[in-house]
Amino acid sequence: MKNMIPVLGIATLLMAACQGGTAKKTQAKIDSTIVTNAETATDSVQCYQYIKNRDTATLSLKSENNKVTGTLGYNLYEKDKNAGTIAGIVKGDTIVANYTFQSEGQTSVREVAFLKQGAQLIEGFGDVQEVKGETRYKDISKLKFDGSMAFGKIDCK
């Protein structure tokens, strides 16, 4: 009987050690899954930049199910800097979104459009009108994607 107590104690310790190993392996799998999912989420954001002379603009986009969200900012020489968010849709190779931004202390909304060409996004321009306090294109089918503002793909920061 006296010999039985140490044997049971050792057996209990061995079982606890085995359970600890299983718990560590399970936690390692969970940690691996979290890291993998985090990397996937980060990879789904794409960043672009426009630079010409003293003008710059940056754009970051996240696409999901033909919907796009992100940030956009313009810093054009001798013009007011503005930055904000975009939310819109993807139609084929074109993104049409509302750009909600701050400039001169006021919030404004302007429709923007980008055409995907290779690794670039070309901003479209056309006639606009004001509708319910927002600047909108008169006719999206008549936009000109002439390459005057071509955003090149960059690594996201």
Tab-separated table of C-alpha atoms in Angstrom:
chain	number	residue	atom	x	y	z
A	1	MET	CA	0.000	0.000	0.000
A	2	LYS	CA	2.889	2.351	0.845
A	3	ASN	CA	4.438	1.617	-2.586
A	4	MET	CA	1.163	2.392	-4.322
A	5	ILE	CA	1.066	6.078	-3.296
A	6	PRO	CA	4.381	7.040	-5.001
A	7	VAL	CA	3.383	5.080	-8.136
A	8	LEU	CA	0.022	6.917	-8.295
A	9	GLY	CA	1.825	10.236	-7.733
A	10	ILE	CA	4.236	9.575	-10.597
A	11	ALA	CA	1.402	8.411	-12.857
A	12	THR	CA	-0.533	11.600	-12.078
A	13	LEU	CA	2.495	13.745	-12.870
A	14	LEU	CA	3.041	11.940	-16.172
A	15	MET	CA	-0.595	12.422	-17.203
A	16	ALA	CA	-0.433	16.104	-16.283
A	17	ALA	CA	2.755	16.497	-18.325
A	18	CYS	CA	1.125	14.854	-21.345
A	19	GLN	CA	-1.924	17.091	-21.039
A	20	GLY	CA	0.318	20.147	-20.851
A	21	GLY	CA	2.004	19.140	-24.107
A	22	THR	CA	-1.353	18.746	-25.812
A	23	ALA	CA	-2.447	22.147	-24.517
A	24	LYS	CA	0.769	23.717	-25.818
A	25	LYS	CA	0.265	22.125	-29.253
A	26	THR	CA	-3.348	23.309	-29.363
A	27	GLN	CA	-2.293	26.844	-28.380
A	28	ALA	CA	0.436	26.769	-31.051
A	29	LYS	CA	-2.194	25.848	-33.689
A	30	ILE	CA	-4.445	28.678	-32.508
A	31	ASP	CA	-1.544	31.158	-32.582
A	32	SER	CA	-0.565	29.986	-36.073
A	33	THR	CA	-4.133	30.414	-37.314
A	34	ILE	CA	-4.335	33.932	-35.882
A	35	VAL	CA	-1.060	34.945	-37.551
A	36	THR	CA	-2.096	33.409	-40.889
A	37	ASN	CA	-5.469	35.155	-40.825
A	38	ALA	CA	-3.847	38.460	-39.875
A	39	GLU	CA	-1.448	38.164	-42.814
A	40	THR	CA	-4.338	37.438	-45.167
A	41	ALA	CA	-6.252	40.477	-43.949
A	42	THR	CA	-3.195	42.718	-44.398
A	43	ASP	CA	-2.542	41.359	-47.888
A	44	SER	CA	-6.061	42.304	-49.002
A	45	VAL	CA	-5.249	46.032	-48.597
A	46	GLN	CA	-3.576	47.536	-51.647
A	47	CYS	CA	-1.811	50.887	-51.679
A	48	TYR	CA	-1.132	53.319	-54.514
A	49	GLN	CA	0.678	56.627	-54.868
A	50	TYR	CA	0.745	59.453	-57.399
A	51	ILE	CA	3.798	61.733	-57.593
A	52	LYS	CA	4.414	64.401	-60.219
A	53	ASN	CA	6.586	67.470	-59.634
A	54	ARG	CA	5.356	68.825	-56.280
A	55	ASP	CA	1.992	67.013	-56.368
A	56	THR	CA	1.373	63.820	-54.425
A	57	ALA	CA	-1.628	61.668	-53.630
A	58	THR	CA	-1.998	58.375	-51.781
A	59	LEU	CA	-4.718	55.755	-51.934
A	60	SER	CA	-5.257	52.577	-49.933
A	61	LEU	CA	-8.021	50.169	-50.855
A	62	LYS	CA	-9.634	47.116	-49.386
A	63	SER	CA	-11.892	45.144	-51.732
A	64	GLU	CA	-14.487	42.602	-50.706
A	65	ASN	CA	-17.396	41.256	-52.777
A	66	ASN	CA	-17.238	44.047	-55.415
A	67	LYS	CA	-17.243	46.693	-52.671
A	68	VAL	CA	-14.272	48.886	-51.916
A	69	THR	CA	-13.317	51.002	-48.901
A	70	GLY	CA	-10.181	52.864	-48.021
A	71	THR	CA	-8.429	56.176	-47.617
A	72	LEU	CA	-7.471	58.826	-50.127
A	73	GLY	CA	-5.447	61.995	-49.721
A	74	TYR	CA	-4.275	64.723	-52.071
A	75	ASN	CA	-1.407	67.122	-51.483
A	76	LEU	CA	-1.353	69.241	-54.638
A	77	TYR	CA	1.086	72.122	-54.949
A	78	GLU	CA	-0.414	75.512	-54.049
A	79	LYS	CA	-3.816	73.926	-53.350
A	80	ASP	CA	-5.466	72.974	-50.083
A	81	LYS	CA	-4.468	69.549	-48.812
A	82	ASN	CA	-7.379	67.162	-48.277
A	83	ALA	CA	-7.717	63.645	-46.931
A	84	GLY	CA	-10.553	61.297	-46.145
A	85	THR	CA	-12.213	57.972	-46.814
A	86	ILE	CA	-13.682	56.343	-49.871
A	87	ALA	CA	-16.469	53.792	-50.159
A	88	GLY	CA	-17.850	52.460	-53.401
A	89	ILE	CA	-18.167	49.608	-55.843
A	90	VAL	CA	-16.066	47.808	-58.427
A	91	LYS	CA	-17.601	47.506	-61.909
A	92	GLY	CA	-15.328	45.370	-64.070
A	93	ASP	CA	-11.993	47.222	-64.127
A	94	THR	CA	-13.425	50.496	-62.773
A	95	ILE	CA	-13.878	51.702	-59.204
A	96	VAL	CA	-16.585	54.298	-58.537
A	97	ALA	CA	-16.693	55.631	-54.990
A	98	ASN	CA	-17.724	58.512	-52.768
A	99	TYR	CA	-14.756	60.378	-51.333
A	100	THR	CA	-15.636	61.984	-47.998
A	101	PHE	CA	-12.886	64.393	-47.031
A	102	GLN	CA	-11.833	67.310	-44.868
A	103	SER	CA	-10.503	70.492	-46.448
A	104	GLU	CA	-10.332	73.967	-44.957
A	105	GLY	CA	-12.198	72.700	-41.901
A	106	GLN	CA	-15.214	71.521	-43.885
A	107	THR	CA	-16.428	68.032	-44.741
A	108	SER	CA	-17.242	67.464	-48.405
A	109	VAL	CA	-18.284	64.496	-50.554
A	110	ARG	CA	-17.065	64.047	-54.121
A	111	GLU	CA	-17.521	61.129	-56.474
A	112	VAL	CA	-14.237	59.619	-57.723
A	113	ALA	CA	-13.486	56.980	-60.344
A	114	PHE	CA	-10.390	54.912	-61.059
A	115	LEU	CA	-9.636	52.610	-63.997
A	116	LYS	CA	-7.332	49.658	-63.282
A	117	GLN	CA	-4.609	49.287	-65.920
A	118	GLY	CA	-1.981	46.727	-64.985
A	119	ALA	CA	-0.481	47.733	-61.629
A	120	GLN	CA	-1.853	51.283	-61.906
A	121	LEU	CA	-5.088	53.029	-61.080
A	122	ILE	CA	-5.867	55.922	-63.435
A	123	GLU	CA	-8.134	58.597	-61.985
A	124	GLY	CA	-11.017	59.622	-64.224
A	125	PHE	CA	-12.234	63.151	-64.808
A	126	GLY	CA	-15.382	64.573	-66.336
A	127	ASP	CA	-18.177	67.077	-65.985
A	128	VAL	CA	-19.615	67.299	-62.483
A	129	GLN	CA	-22.733	68.646	-60.841
A	130	GLU	CA	-23.860	69.170	-57.279
A	131	VAL	CA	-26.571	66.790	-56.089
A	132	LYS	CA	-27.868	67.150	-52.516
A	133	GLY	CA	-24.646	68.803	-51.386
A	134	GLU	CA	-22.377	66.211	-53.038
A	135	THR	CA	-20.251	66.612	-56.162
A	136	ARG	CA	-21.206	63.892	-58.677
A	137	TYR	CA	-20.308	63.095	-62.262
A	138	LYS	CA	-22.929	64.132	-64.788
A	139	ASP	CA	-22.323	60.998	-66.885
A	140	ILE	CA	-19.926	58.278	-65.719
A	141	SER	CA	-19.785	56.771	-69.223
A	142	LYS	CA	-18.141	59.987	-70.487
A	143	LEU	CA	-15.269	60.064	-67.994
A	144	LYS	CA	-11.768	60.554	-69.398
A	145	PHE	CA	-9.024	58.307	-68.045
A	146	ASP	CA	-6.195	60.142	-69.799
A	147	GLY	CA	-3.451	59.164	-67.369
A	148	SER	CA	-2.957	62.673	-66.003
A	149	MET	CA	-3.236	61.167	-62.506
A	150	ALA	CA	-1.846	57.630	-62.600
A	151	PHE	CA	-1.451	55.999	-59.184
A	152	GLY	CA	1.309	53.376	-59.089
A	153	LYS	CA	1.116	50.412	-56.731
A	154	ILE	CA	3.331	50.663	-53.640
A	155	ASP	CA	3.912	48.655	-50.458
A	156	CYS	CA	1.460	49.574	-47.721
A	157	LYS	CA	2.967	51.137	-44.610
